[in-house]
């Protein structure tokens, strides 16, 4: 089977190096950084003290360094925040010029390659300075987006509202984005409380339009006109939606388009 490759233009890379690299991140992000290795990446986020989304990332090791696969448009903001937390830790932070690639049905010839930790359907990702596979077929962005959306995988701030969505509302637990057994991190207390003491009322879920194609931001309503949520990223007849879970099994519509949550 021929490898298929897509450069993810909306992703960028930060390198974390130094003897305190793992312990530095361990106190900041939602997942267990100690489990990161050259072939095992982890999906994680930095949260507000109230447990709400700030930045997400995929963390992988390259030798003694950690590479953060992050949202390109917010890379500089994340870099500045990490610098604020650095204090006296033996850590160096570097913005790398590398690219991030989605790789289906093949192996990388160079760079750092790792299975996407969020869902096996997204195959592998590669961090490299140049195209990591010679002669690969092009993987279309829409094909990648449909796969991502149908499995309920948000794409950073395109789908997750900064300082608004609680981390567990973003499908993070199902996507291996949180550890409930690691030590403390910013936002940990409220995240743990939501897991053990409350029931989620809203969540990002995949939906399908049975008629029409509502735009991103469209209001989702019940037949009785009650607000049920909003449409997030769309591709073809599929979308992610931020939905009140009490309405997920009832008839829904957005901009006149009928919606089903059962994919």
mmCIF file of N, CA and C in Angstrom, residues 12-141:
data_model
loop_
_atom_site.group_PDB
_atom_site.id
_atom_site.type_symbol
_atom_site.label_atom_id
_atom_site.label_comp_id
_atom_site.label_asym_id
_atom_site.label_seq_id
_atom_site.Cartn_x
_atom_site.Cartn_y
_atom_site.Cartn_z
ATOM 1 N N UNK A 12 2.939 23.404 14.382
ATOM 2 C CA UNK A 12 4.312 23.888 14.520
ATOM 3 C C UNK A 12 4.977 23.121 15.665
ATOM 4 N N UNK A 13 6.268 23.398 15.888
ATOM 5 C CA UNK A 13 7.032 22.577 16.830
ATOM 6 C C UNK A 13 7.829 23.442 17.803
ATOM 7 N N UNK A 14 7.743 23.095 19.079
ATOM 8 C CA UNK A 14 8.580 23.674 20.131
ATOM 9 C C UNK A 14 9.411 22.551 20.738
ATOM 10 N N UNK A 15 10.705 22.799 20.916
ATOM 11 C CA UNK A 15 11.577 21.816 21.553
ATOM 12 C C UNK A 15 11.815 22.195 23.015
ATOM 13 N N UNK A 16 11.691 21.207 23.893
ATOM 14 C CA UNK A 16 11.983 21.389 25.316
ATOM 15 C C UNK A 16 13.178 20.490 25.641
ATOM 16 N N UNK A 17 14.282 21.092 26.054
ATOM 17 C CA UNK A 17 15.492 20.322 26.348
ATOM 18 C C UNK A 17 16.007 20.675 27.737
ATOM 19 N N UNK A 18 16.988 19.890 28.202
ATOM 20 C CA UNK A 18 17.541 20.108 29.537
ATOM 21 C C UNK A 18 17.143 18.989 30.481
ATOM 22 N N UNK A 19 17.879 18.861 31.575
ATOM 23 C CA UNK A 19 17.665 17.737 32.492
ATOM 24 C C UNK A 19 16.300 17.766 33.179
ATOM 25 N N UNK A 20 15.671 18.941 33.226
ATOM 26 C CA UNK A 20 14.365 19.047 33.892
ATOM 27 C C UNK A 20 13.195 19.057 32.902
ATOM 28 N N UNK A 21 13.441 18.687 31.648
ATOM 29 C CA UNK A 21 12.414 18.819 30.611
ATOM 30 C C UNK A 21 11.127 18.086 30.985
ATOM 31 N N UNK A 22 11.244 16.821 31.374
ATOM 32 C CA UNK A 22 10.043 16.046 31.681
ATOM 33 C C UNK A 22 9.347 16.547 32.947
ATOM 34 N N UNK A 23 10.109 16.810 34.001
ATOM 35 C CA UNK A 23 9.490 17.262 35.250
ATOM 36 C C UNK A 23 8.863 18.641 35.090
ATOM 37 N N UNK A 24 9.454 19.479 34.237
ATOM 38 C CA UNK A 24 8.913 20.809 33.959
ATOM 39 C C UNK A 24 7.520 20.696 33.347
ATOM 40 N N UNK A 25 7.390 19.874 32.308
ATOM 41 C CA UNK A 25 6.089 19.720 31.656
ATOM 42 C C UNK A 25 5.110 18.931 32.522
ATOM 43 N N UNK A 26 5.641 18.001 33.303
ATOM 44 C CA UNK A 26 4.770 17.150 34.120
ATOM 45 C C UNK A 26 3.901 17.973 35.062
ATOM 46 N N UNK A 27 4.412 19.087 35.548
ATOM 47 C CA UNK A 27 3.649 19.922 36.458
ATOM 48 C C UNK A 27 2.708 20.893 35.765
ATOM 49 N N UNK A 28 2.700 20.872 34.421
ATOM 50 C CA UNK A 28 1.903 21.842 33.673
ATOM 51 C C UNK A 28 0.768 21.225 32.858
ATOM 52 N N UNK A 29 0.939 19.990 32.397
ATOM 53 C CA UNK A 29 -0.005 19.439 31.421
ATOM 54 C C UNK A 29 -0.841 18.299 32.009
ATOM 55 N N UNK A 30 -1.896 17.956 31.300
ATOM 56 C CA UNK A 30 -2.921 17.047 31.807
ATOM 57 C C UNK A 30 -2.548 15.570 31.736
ATOM 58 N N UNK A 31 -1.527 15.210 30.977
ATOM 59 C CA UNK A 31 -1.191 13.798 30.809
ATOM 60 C C UNK A 31 0.167 13.490 31.417
ATOM 61 N N UNK A 32 0.509 12.186 31.466
ATOM 62 C CA UNK A 32 1.721 11.720 32.127
ATOM 63 C C UNK A 32 2.917 11.793 31.182
ATOM 64 N N UNK A 33 3.742 12.821 31.367
ATOM 65 C CA UNK A 33 4.898 13.031 30.497
ATOM 66 C C UNK A 33 5.957 11.947 30.698
ATOM 67 N N UNK A 34 5.959 11.295 31.845
ATOM 68 C CA UNK A 34 6.948 10.240 32.094
ATOM 69 C C UNK A 34 6.786 9.062 31.136
ATOM 70 N N UNK A 35 5.611 8.921 30.529
ATOM 71 C CA UNK A 35 5.382 7.806 29.607
ATOM 72 C C UNK A 35 5.824 8.107 28.178
ATOM 73 N N UNK A 36 6.281 9.332 27.928
ATOM 74 C CA UNK A 36 6.706 9.718 26.578
ATOM 75 C C UNK A 36 8.027 9.042 26.219
ATOM 76 N N UNK A 37 8.112 8.535 24.979
ATOM 77 C CA UNK A 37 9.348 7.951 24.474
ATOM 78 C C UNK A 37 9.460 8.271 22.992
ATOM 79 N N UNK A 38 10.492 7.729 22.335
ATOM 80 C CA UNK A 38 10.715 8.020 20.919
ATOM 81 C C UNK A 38 9.598 7.493 20.027
ATOM 82 N N UNK A 39 8.898 6.451 20.468
ATOM 83 C CA UNK A 39 7.821 5.899 19.642
ATOM 84 C C UNK A 39 6.468 5.920 20.342
ATOM 85 N N UNK A 40 6.394 6.594 21.482
ATOM 86 C CA UNK A 40 5.120 6.738 22.177
ATOM 87 C C UNK A 40 4.895 8.190 22.552
ATOM 88 N N UNK A 41 3.990 8.817 21.832
ATOM 89 C CA UNK A 41 3.633 10.205 22.107
ATOM 90 C C UNK A 41 2.445 10.247 23.053
ATOM 91 N N UNK A 42 2.257 11.375 23.712
ATOM 92 C CA UNK A 42 1.053 11.562 24.520
ATOM 93 C C UNK A 42 0.359 12.853 24.093
ATOM 94 N N UNK A 43 -0.944 12.826 24.174
ATOM 95 C CA UNK A 43 -1.775 14.000 23.909
ATOM 96 C C UNK A 43 -2.071 14.658 25.248
ATOM 97 N N UNK A 44 -1.924 15.973 25.330
ATOM 98 C CA UNK A 44 -2.088 16.667 26.604
ATOM 99 C C UNK A 44 -2.508 18.112 26.354
ATOM 100 N N UNK A 45 -2.844 18.791 27.443
ATOM 101 C CA UNK A 45 -3.226 20.206 27.346
ATOM 102 C C UNK A 45 -2.718 20.961 28.550
ATOM 103 N N UNK A 46 -2.589 22.264 28.377
ATOM 104 C CA UNK A 46 -2.425 23.186 29.485
ATOM 105 C C UNK A 46 -3.777 23.847 29.724
ATOM 106 N N UNK A 47 -4.141 23.944 31.006
ATOM 107 C CA UNK A 47 -5.456 24.447 31.367
ATOM 108 C C UNK A 47 -5.360 25.690 32.242
ATOM 109 N N UNK A 48 -6.465 26.368 32.372
ATOM 110 C CA UNK A 48 -6.582 27.431 33.366
ATOM 111 C C UNK A 48 -6.716 26.775 34.748
ATOM 112 N N UNK A 49 -6.547 27.540 35.828
ATOM 113 C CA UNK A 49 -6.773 26.957 37.164
ATOM 114 C C UNK A 49 -8.187 26.410 37.336
ATOM 115 N N UNK A 50 -9.131 26.876 36.510
ATOM 116 C CA UNK A 50 -10.515 26.405 36.583
ATOM 117 C C UNK A 50 -10.757 25.166 35.721
ATOM 118 N N UNK A 51 -9.682 24.614 35.116
ATOM 119 C CA UNK A 51 -9.810 23.402 34.325
ATOM 120 C C UNK A 51 -10.271 23.614 32.896
ATOM 121 N N UNK A 52 -10.147 24.846 32.398
ATOM 122 C CA UNK A 52 -10.598 25.141 31.036
ATOM 123 C C UNK A 52 -9.423 25.160 30.053
ATOM 124 N N UNK A 53 -9.727 24.851 28.821
ATOM 125 C CA UNK A 53 -8.718 24.698 27.772
ATOM 126 C C UNK A 53 -7.943 25.977 27.498
ATOM 127 N N UNK A 54 -6.606 25.870 27.452
ATOM 128 C CA UNK A 54 -5.728 26.949 26.996
ATOM 129 C C UNK A 54 -4.988 26.546 25.722
ATOM 130 N N UNK A 55 -4.203 25.467 25.803
ATOM 131 C CA UNK A 55 -3.428 24.976 24.659
ATOM 132 C C UNK A 55 -3.425 23.450 24.720
ATOM 133 N N UNK A 56 -3.479 22.797 23.549
ATOM 134 C CA UNK A 56 -3.246 21.361 23.535
ATOM 135 C C UNK A 56 -2.001 21.067 22.724
ATOM 136 N N UNK A 57 -1.486 19.857 22.863
ATOM 137 C CA UNK A 57 -0.230 19.488 22.216
ATOM 138 C C UNK A 57 -0.082 17.977 22.181
ATOM 139 N N UNK A 58 0.738 17.509 21.248
ATOM 140 C CA UNK A 58 1.185 16.119 21.255
ATOM 141 C C UNK A 58 2.673 16.158 21.578
ATOM 142 N N UNK A 59 3.075 15.393 22.588
ATOM 143 C CA UNK A 59 4.454 15.408 23.080
ATOM 144 C C UNK A 59 5.143 14.110 22.704
ATOM 145 N N UNK A 60 6.331 14.209 22.098
ATOM 146 C CA UNK A 60 7.104 13.024 21.715
ATOM 147 C C UNK A 60 8.569 13.290 22.034
ATOM 148 N N UNK A 61 9.344 12.232 22.233
ATOM 149 C CA UNK A 61 10.763 12.381 22.556
ATOM 150 C C UNK A 61 11.627 12.265 21.303
ATOM 151 N N UNK A 62 12.688 13.069 21.272
ATOM 152 C CA UNK A 62 13.748 12.926 20.273
ATOM 153 C C UNK A 62 15.063 12.934 21.046
ATOM 154 N N UNK A 63 15.620 11.749 21.257
ATOM 155 C CA UNK A 63 16.785 11.658 22.123
ATOM 156 C C UNK A 63 16.404 12.095 23.532
ATOM 157 N N UNK A 64 17.176 13.017 24.090
ATOM 158 C CA UNK A 64 16.886 13.525 25.433
ATOM 159 C C UNK A 64 15.953 14.731 25.426
ATOM 160 N N UNK A 65 15.553 15.141 24.242
ATOM 161 C CA UNK A 65 14.690 16.313 24.106
ATOM 162 C C UNK A 65 13.234 15.907 23.945
ATOM 163 N N UNK A 66 12.339 16.813 24.273
ATOM 164 C CA UNK A 66 10.921 16.625 24.004
ATOM 165 C C UNK A 66 10.495 17.588 22.909
ATOM 166 N N UNK A 67 9.694 17.095 21.983
ATOM 167 C CA UNK A 67 9.148 17.922 20.908
ATOM 168 C C UNK A 67 7.654 18.086 21.149
ATOM 169 N N UNK A 68 7.197 19.325 21.073
ATOM 170 C CA UNK A 68 5.780 19.631 21.244
ATOM 171 C C UNK A 68 5.178 19.963 19.881
ATOM 172 N N UNK A 69 4.246 19.150 19.454
ATOM 173 C CA UNK A 69 3.497 19.334 18.214
ATOM 174 C C UNK A 69 2.295 20.199 18.601
ATOM 175 N N UNK A 70 2.312 21.496 18.187
ATOM 176 C CA UNK A 70 1.365 22.474 18.722
ATOM 177 C C UNK A 70 0.662 23.238 17.605
ATOM 178 N N UNK A 71 -0.346 24.007 17.987
ATOM 179 C CA UNK A 71 -1.087 24.838 17.035
ATOM 180 C C UNK A 71 -0.195 25.987 16.561
ATOM 181 N N UNK A 72 0.002 26.090 15.245
ATOM 182 C CA UNK A 72 0.952 27.065 14.701
ATOM 183 C C UNK A 72 0.559 28.502 15.018
ATOM 184 N N UNK A 73 -0.718 28.828 14.904
ATOM 185 C CA UNK A 73 -1.145 30.218 15.081
ATOM 186 C C UNK A 73 -0.987 30.706 16.519
ATOM 187 N N UNK A 74 -0.857 29.774 17.472
ATOM 188 C CA UNK A 74 -0.735 30.154 18.876
ATOM 189 C C UNK A 74 0.595 29.693 19.474
ATOM 190 N N UNK A 75 1.523 29.313 18.605
ATOM 191 C CA UNK A 75 2.815 28.816 19.080
ATOM 192 C C UNK A 75 3.557 29.870 19.893
ATOM 193 N N UNK A 76 3.592 31.086 19.430
ATOM 194 C CA UNK A 76 4.335 32.134 20.129
ATOM 195 C C UNK A 76 3.728 32.430 21.488
ATOM 196 N N UNK A 77 2.381 32.410 21.578
ATOM 197 C CA UNK A 77 1.720 32.625 22.868
ATOM 198 C C UNK A 77 2.069 31.504 23.838
ATOM 199 N N UNK A 78 2.038 30.260 23.361
ATOM 200 C CA UNK A 78 2.381 29.130 24.212
ATOM 201 C C UNK A 78 3.841 29.208 24.644
ATOM 202 N N UNK A 79 4.719 29.590 23.719
ATOM 203 C CA UNK A 79 6.147 29.699 24.034
ATOM 204 C C UNK A 79 6.366 30.710 25.162
ATOM 205 N N UNK A 80 5.696 31.853 25.068
ATOM 206 C CA UNK A 80 5.842 32.877 26.113
ATOM 207 C C UNK A 80 5.328 32.374 27.459
ATOM 208 N N UNK A 81 4.237 31.637 27.446
ATOM 209 C CA UNK A 81 3.691 31.120 28.702
ATOM 210 C C UNK A 81 4.632 30.096 29.315
ATOM 211 N N UNK A 82 5.211 29.236 28.486
ATOM 212 C CA UNK A 82 6.173 28.255 28.995
ATOM 213 C C UNK A 82 7.392 28.960 29.593
ATOM 214 N N UNK A 83 7.825 30.033 28.956
ATOM 215 C CA UNK A 83 8.964 30.786 29.480
ATOM 216 C C UNK A 83 8.642 31.373 30.851
ATOM 217 N N UNK A 84 7.396 31.786 31.055
ATOM 218 C CA UNK A 84 6.982 32.329 32.351
ATOM 219 C C UNK A 84 7.102 31.280 33.454
ATOM 220 N N UNK A 85 6.783 30.033 33.108
ATOM 221 C CA UNK A 85 6.811 28.959 34.098
ATOM 222 C C UNK A 85 8.217 28.407 34.325
ATOM 223 N N UNK A 86 9.142 28.734 33.455
ATOM 224 C CA UNK A 86 10.477 28.125 33.489
ATOM 225 C C UNK A 86 11.219 28.376 34.804
ATOM 226 N N UNK A 87 11.194 29.604 35.277
ATOM 227 C CA UNK A 87 11.860 29.997 36.519
ATOM 228 C C UNK A 87 13.298 29.462 36.559
ATOM 229 N N UNK A 88 13.648 28.652 37.578
ATOM 230 C CA UNK A 88 15.028 28.168 37.699
ATOM 231 C C UNK A 88 15.198 26.735 37.183
ATOM 232 N N UNK A 89 14.196 26.203 36.529
ATOM 233 C CA UNK A 89 14.309 24.835 36.006
ATOM 234 C C UNK A 89 15.408 24.767 34.955
ATOM 235 N N UNK A 90 16.104 23.648 34.911
ATOM 236 C CA UNK A 90 17.140 23.430 33.901
ATOM 237 C C UNK A 90 16.461 23.008 32.600
ATOM 238 N N UNK A 91 15.916 24.008 31.923
ATOM 239 C CA UNK A 91 15.124 23.772 30.717
ATOM 240 C C UNK A 91 15.468 24.842 29.686
ATOM 241 N N UNK A 92 15.607 24.415 28.440
ATOM 242 C CA UNK A 92 15.763 25.339 27.315
ATOM 243 C C UNK A 92 14.595 25.144 26.376
ATOM 244 N N UNK A 93 14.026 26.244 25.930
ATOM 245 C CA UNK A 93 12.892 26.211 25.010
ATOM 246 C C UNK A 93 13.313 26.801 23.670
ATOM 247 N N UNK A 94 12.967 26.093 22.586
ATOM 248 C CA UNK A 94 13.365 26.537 21.251
ATOM 249 C C UNK A 94 12.205 26.361 20.282
ATOM 250 N N UNK A 95 11.908 27.395 19.509
ATOM 251 C CA UNK A 95 10.922 27.282 18.435
ATOM 252 C C UNK A 95 11.637 26.724 17.207
ATOM 253 N N UNK A 96 11.270 25.537 16.789
ATOM 254 C CA UNK A 96 11.939 24.887 15.662
ATOM 255 C C UNK A 96 11.240 25.226 14.345
ATOM 256 N N UNK A 97 12.005 25.205 13.234
ATOM 257 C CA UNK A 97 11.409 25.477 11.929
ATOM 258 C C UNK A 97 10.800 24.233 11.278
ATOM 259 N N UNK A 98 10.745 23.125 11.984
ATOM 260 C CA UNK A 98 10.278 21.858 11.430
ATOM 261 C C UNK A 98 8.790 21.909 11.085
ATOM 262 N N UNK A 99 8.377 20.963 10.244
ATOM 263 C CA UNK A 99 6.970 20.803 9.887
ATOM 264 C C UNK A 99 6.414 19.542 10.535
ATOM 265 N N UNK A 100 5.080 19.498 10.639
ATOM 266 C CA UNK A 100 4.381 18.307 11.129
ATOM 267 C C UNK A 100 3.594 17.728 9.960
ATOM 268 N N UNK A 101 3.664 16.407 9.816
ATOM 269 C CA UNK A 101 3.026 15.711 8.697
ATOM 270 C C UNK A 101 2.096 14.625 9.221
ATOM 271 N N UNK A 102 0.991 14.408 8.513
ATOM 272 C CA UNK A 102 0.148 13.239 8.739
ATOM 273 C C UNK A 102 0.574 12.182 7.730
ATOM 274 N N UNK A 103 0.843 10.968 8.206
ATOM 275 C CA UNK A 103 1.328 9.877 7.350
ATOM 276 C C UNK A 103 0.406 8.679 7.501
ATOM 277 N N UNK A 104 -0.244 8.306 6.392
ATOM 278 C CA UNK A 104 -1.104 7.123 6.383
ATOM 279 C C UNK A 104 -0.425 6.017 5.574
ATOM 280 N N UNK A 105 -0.507 4.795 6.048
ATOM 281 C CA UNK A 105 -0.080 3.598 5.303
ATOM 282 C C UNK A 105 1.379 3.627 4.879
ATOM 283 N N UNK A 106 2.266 4.020 5.774
ATOM 284 C CA UNK A 106 3.683 4.006 5.416
ATOM 285 C C UNK A 106 4.561 4.319 6.603
ATOM 286 N N UNK A 107 5.862 4.320 6.356
ATOM 287 C CA UNK A 107 6.850 4.625 7.388
ATOM 288 C C UNK A 107 7.700 5.809 6.951
ATOM 289 N N UNK A 108 8.091 6.629 7.904
ATOM 290 C CA UNK A 108 8.936 7.783 7.603
ATOM 291 C C UNK A 108 10.364 7.335 7.332
ATOM 292 N N UNK A 109 11.029 8.034 6.411
ATOM 293 C CA UNK A 109 12.428 7.751 6.083
ATOM 294 C C UNK A 109 13.376 8.561 6.955
ATOM 295 N N UNK A 110 12.880 9.657 7.516
ATOM 296 C CA UNK A 110 13.661 10.462 8.462
ATOM 297 C C UNK A 110 12.705 11.292 9.291
ATOM 298 N N UNK A 111 13.239 11.957 10.307
ATOM 299 C CA UNK A 111 12.400 12.717 11.230
ATOM 300 C C UNK A 111 11.939 11.847 12.383
ATOM 301 N N UNK A 112 11.079 12.400 13.220
ATOM 302 C CA UNK A 112 10.521 11.686 14.374
ATOM 303 C C UNK A 112 9.096 11.275 14.024
ATOM 304 N N UNK A 113 8.863 9.967 14.001
ATOM 305 C CA UNK A 113 7.564 9.419 13.618
ATOM 306 C C UNK A 113 6.906 8.782 14.832
ATOM 307 N N UNK A 114 5.608 8.936 14.974
ATOM 308 C CA UNK A 114 4.902 8.404 16.137
ATOM 309 C C UNK A 114 3.432 8.209 15.805
ATOM 310 N N UNK A 115 2.823 7.129 16.307
ATOM 311 C CA UNK A 115 1.380 6.958 16.126
ATOM 312 C C UNK A 115 0.626 8.103 16.779
ATOM 313 N N UNK A 116 -0.393 8.603 16.107
ATOM 314 C CA UNK A 116 -1.212 9.656 16.695
ATOM 315 C C UNK A 116 -1.868 9.091 17.955
ATOM 316 N N UNK A 117 -1.584 9.658 19.129
ATOM 317 C CA UNK A 117 -2.077 9.061 20.377
ATOM 318 C C UNK A 117 -3.564 9.254 20.619
ATOM 319 N N UNK A 118 -4.209 10.075 19.808
ATOM 320 C CA UNK A 118 -5.623 10.360 20.050
ATOM 321 C C UNK A 118 -6.536 9.259 19.517
ATOM 322 N N UNK A 119 -6.197 8.722 18.326
ATOM 323 C CA UNK A 119 -7.020 7.664 17.731
ATOM 324 C C UNK A 119 -6.229 6.977 16.625
ATOM 325 N N UNK A 120 -6.312 5.664 16.594
ATOM 326 C CA UNK A 120 -5.535 4.897 15.614
ATOM 327 C C UNK A 120 -5.942 5.192 14.169
ATOM 328 N N UNK A 121 -7.148 5.712 13.963
ATOM 329 C CA UNK A 121 -7.605 6.011 12.607
ATOM 330 C C UNK A 121 -6.782 7.121 11.955
ATOM 331 N N UNK A 122 -6.069 7.929 12.748
ATOM 332 C CA UNK A 122 -5.243 9.001 12.199
ATOM 333 C C UNK A 122 -3.811 8.548 11.926
ATOM 334 N N UNK A 123 -3.565 7.239 12.064
ATOM 335 C CA UNK A 123 -2.285 6.634 11.699
ATOM 336 C C UNK A 123 -1.102 7.315 12.398
ATOM 337 N N UNK A 124 -0.157 7.847 11.614
ATOM 338 C CA UNK A 124 1.066 8.394 12.194
ATOM 339 C C UNK A 124 1.206 9.882 11.914
ATOM 340 N N UNK A 125 2.026 10.511 12.739
ATOM 341 C CA UNK A 125 2.475 11.876 12.500
ATOM 342 C C UNK A 125 3.988 11.854 12.444
ATOM 343 N N UNK A 126 4.551 12.834 11.737
ATOM 344 C CA UNK A 126 6.005 12.931 11.617
ATOM 345 C C UNK A 126 6.407 14.389 11.805
ATOM 346 N N UNK A 127 7.434 14.611 12.620
ATOM 347 C CA UNK A 127 8.062 15.929 12.726
ATOM 348 C C UNK A 127 9.379 15.847 11.972
ATOM 349 N N UNK A 128 9.546 16.689 10.954
ATOM 350 C CA UNK A 128 10.745 16.626 10.121
ATOM 351 C C UNK A 128 11.010 17.988 9.493
ATOM 352 N N UNK A 129 12.266 18.201 9.098
ATOM 353 C CA UNK A 129 12.640 19.462 8.459
ATOM 354 C C UNK A 129 12.243 19.499 6.990
ATOM 355 N N UNK A 130 12.070 18.322 6.378
ATOM 356 C CA UNK A 130 11.673 18.242 4.977
ATOM 357 C C UNK A 130 10.759 17.037 4.795
ATOM 358 N N UNK A 131 10.196 16.874 3.616
ATOM 359 C CA UNK A 131 9.246 15.790 3.357
ATOM 360 C C UNK A 131 9.816 14.444 3.793
ATOM 361 N N UNK A 132 9.139 13.734 4.703
ATOM 362 C CA UNK A 132 9.747 12.552 5.326
ATOM 363 C C UNK A 132 9.614 11.250 4.540
ATOM 364 N N UNK A 133 8.888 11.249 3.431
ATOM 365 C CA UNK A 133 8.733 10.045 2.622
ATOM 366 C C UNK A 133 8.875 10.417 1.149
ATOM 367 N N UNK A 134 9.772 9.742 0.457
ATOM 368 C CA UNK A 134 9.971 9.992 -0.970
ATOM 369 C C UNK A 134 8.922 9.230 -1.775
ATOM 370 N N UNK A 135 8.277 9.924 -2.692
ATOM 371 C CA UNK A 135 7.335 9.259 -3.596
ATOM 372 C C UNK A 135 5.988 8.931 -2.994
ATOM 373 N N UNK A 136 5.651 9.502 -1.872
ATOM 374 C CA UNK A 136 4.348 9.239 -1.260
ATOM 375 C C UNK A 136 3.235 9.923 -2.051
ATOM 376 N N UNK A 137 2.066 9.311 -2.042
ATOM 377 C CA UNK A 137 0.898 9.958 -2.628
ATOM 378 C C UNK A 137 0.448 11.092 -1.717
ATOM 379 N N UNK A 138 -0.274 12.014 -2.288
ATOM 380 C CA UNK A 138 -0.797 13.128 -1.498
ATOM 381 C C UNK A 138 -2.050 12.689 -0.743
ATOM 382 N N UNK A 139 -2.079 12.972 0.541
ATOM 383 C CA UNK A 139 -3.272 12.761 1.356
ATOM 384 C C UNK A 139 -4.030 14.076 1.372
ATOM 385 N N UNK A 140 -5.259 14.069 0.886
ATOM 386 C CA UNK A 140 -5.994 15.321 0.800
ATOM 387 C C UNK A 140 -6.403 15.809 2.190
ATOM 388 N N UNK A 141 -6.435 17.136 2.329
ATOM 389 C CA UNK A 141 -6.805 17.727 3.609
ATOM 390 C C UNK A 141 -8.220 17.333 3.994
#
